[in-house]
Short mmCIF file of C-alpha atoms in Angstrom, two decimals:
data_model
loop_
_atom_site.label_atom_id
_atom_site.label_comp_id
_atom_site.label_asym_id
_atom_site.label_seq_id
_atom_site.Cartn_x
_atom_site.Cartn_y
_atom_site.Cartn_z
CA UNK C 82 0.00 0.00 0.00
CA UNK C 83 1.23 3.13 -0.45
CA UNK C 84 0.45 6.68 0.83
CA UNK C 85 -0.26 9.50 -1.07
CA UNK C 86 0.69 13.27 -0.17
CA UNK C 87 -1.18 16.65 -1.68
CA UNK C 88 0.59 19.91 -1.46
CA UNK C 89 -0.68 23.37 -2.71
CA UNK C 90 2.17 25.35 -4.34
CA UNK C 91 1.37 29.23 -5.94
CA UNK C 92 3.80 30.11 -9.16
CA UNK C 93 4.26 32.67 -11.72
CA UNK C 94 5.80 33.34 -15.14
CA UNK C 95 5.87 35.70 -17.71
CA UNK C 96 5.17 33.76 -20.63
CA UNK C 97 2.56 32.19 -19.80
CA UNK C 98 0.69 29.34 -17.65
CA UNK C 99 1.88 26.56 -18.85
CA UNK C 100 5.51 27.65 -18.05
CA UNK C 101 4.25 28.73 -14.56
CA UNK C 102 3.10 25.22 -13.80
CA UNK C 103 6.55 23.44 -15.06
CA UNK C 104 8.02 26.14 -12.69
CA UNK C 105 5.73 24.86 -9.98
CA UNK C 106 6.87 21.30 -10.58
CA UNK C 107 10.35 21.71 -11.13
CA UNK C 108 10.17 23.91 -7.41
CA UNK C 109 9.07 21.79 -5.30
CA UNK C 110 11.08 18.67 -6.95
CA UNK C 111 13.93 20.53 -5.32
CA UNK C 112 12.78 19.19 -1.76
CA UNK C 113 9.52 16.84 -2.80
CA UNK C 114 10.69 13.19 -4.18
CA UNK C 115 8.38 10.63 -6.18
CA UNK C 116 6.32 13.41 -7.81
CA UNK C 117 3.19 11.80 -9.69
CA UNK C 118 0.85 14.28 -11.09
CA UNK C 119 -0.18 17.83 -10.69
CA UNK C 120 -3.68 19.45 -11.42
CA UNK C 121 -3.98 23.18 -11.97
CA UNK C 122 -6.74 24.63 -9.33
CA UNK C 123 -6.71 28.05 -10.57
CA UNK C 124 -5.53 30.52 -13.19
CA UNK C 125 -4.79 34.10 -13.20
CA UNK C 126 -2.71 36.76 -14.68
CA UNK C 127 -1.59 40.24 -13.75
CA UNK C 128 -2.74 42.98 -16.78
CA UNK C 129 -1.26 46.37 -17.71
CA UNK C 130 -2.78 48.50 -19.84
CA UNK C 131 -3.54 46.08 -23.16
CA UNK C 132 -1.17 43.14 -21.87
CA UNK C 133 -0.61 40.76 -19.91
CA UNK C 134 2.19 41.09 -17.94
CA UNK C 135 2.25 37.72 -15.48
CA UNK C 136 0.56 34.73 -15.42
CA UNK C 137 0.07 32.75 -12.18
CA UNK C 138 -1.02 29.57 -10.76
CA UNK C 139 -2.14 27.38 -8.16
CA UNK C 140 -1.37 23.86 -8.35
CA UNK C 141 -1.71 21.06 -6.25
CA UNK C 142 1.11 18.42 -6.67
CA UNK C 143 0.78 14.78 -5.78
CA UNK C 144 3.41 12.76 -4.53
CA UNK C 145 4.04 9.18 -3.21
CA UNK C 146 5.93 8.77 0.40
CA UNK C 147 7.59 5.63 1.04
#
């Protein structure tokens, strides 16, 4: 049997969500072994004027402990 952990991790990026979320990941592999999945919870970005300036995420990140 194994046991299953959920964490909650914020990121950001300035190109764009999908880039936030790999930065997510590839955080919290740093200190976080046995990574399995992630699911994006929410979306958002920062605007100026006419553009979008940063993009941001909350993901939660699953992970296996032994």
């Amino acid at each position: 049997m194994s046991i299953i952990k959920v964490i909650e991790v914020l990121a950001n990026s300035t190109e764009g969500w999908e880039d936030a979320t790999k930065k997510a990941v590839k955080h919290a592999a740093k200190t976080v072994k046995n990574i399995k999945s992630v699911y994006v919870k929410e979306q958002s970005a920062i605007v100026n004027g006419e553009n979008i300036t940063e993009f941001r995420v909350n993901v939660k990140i699953t992970f296996e402990v032994s």
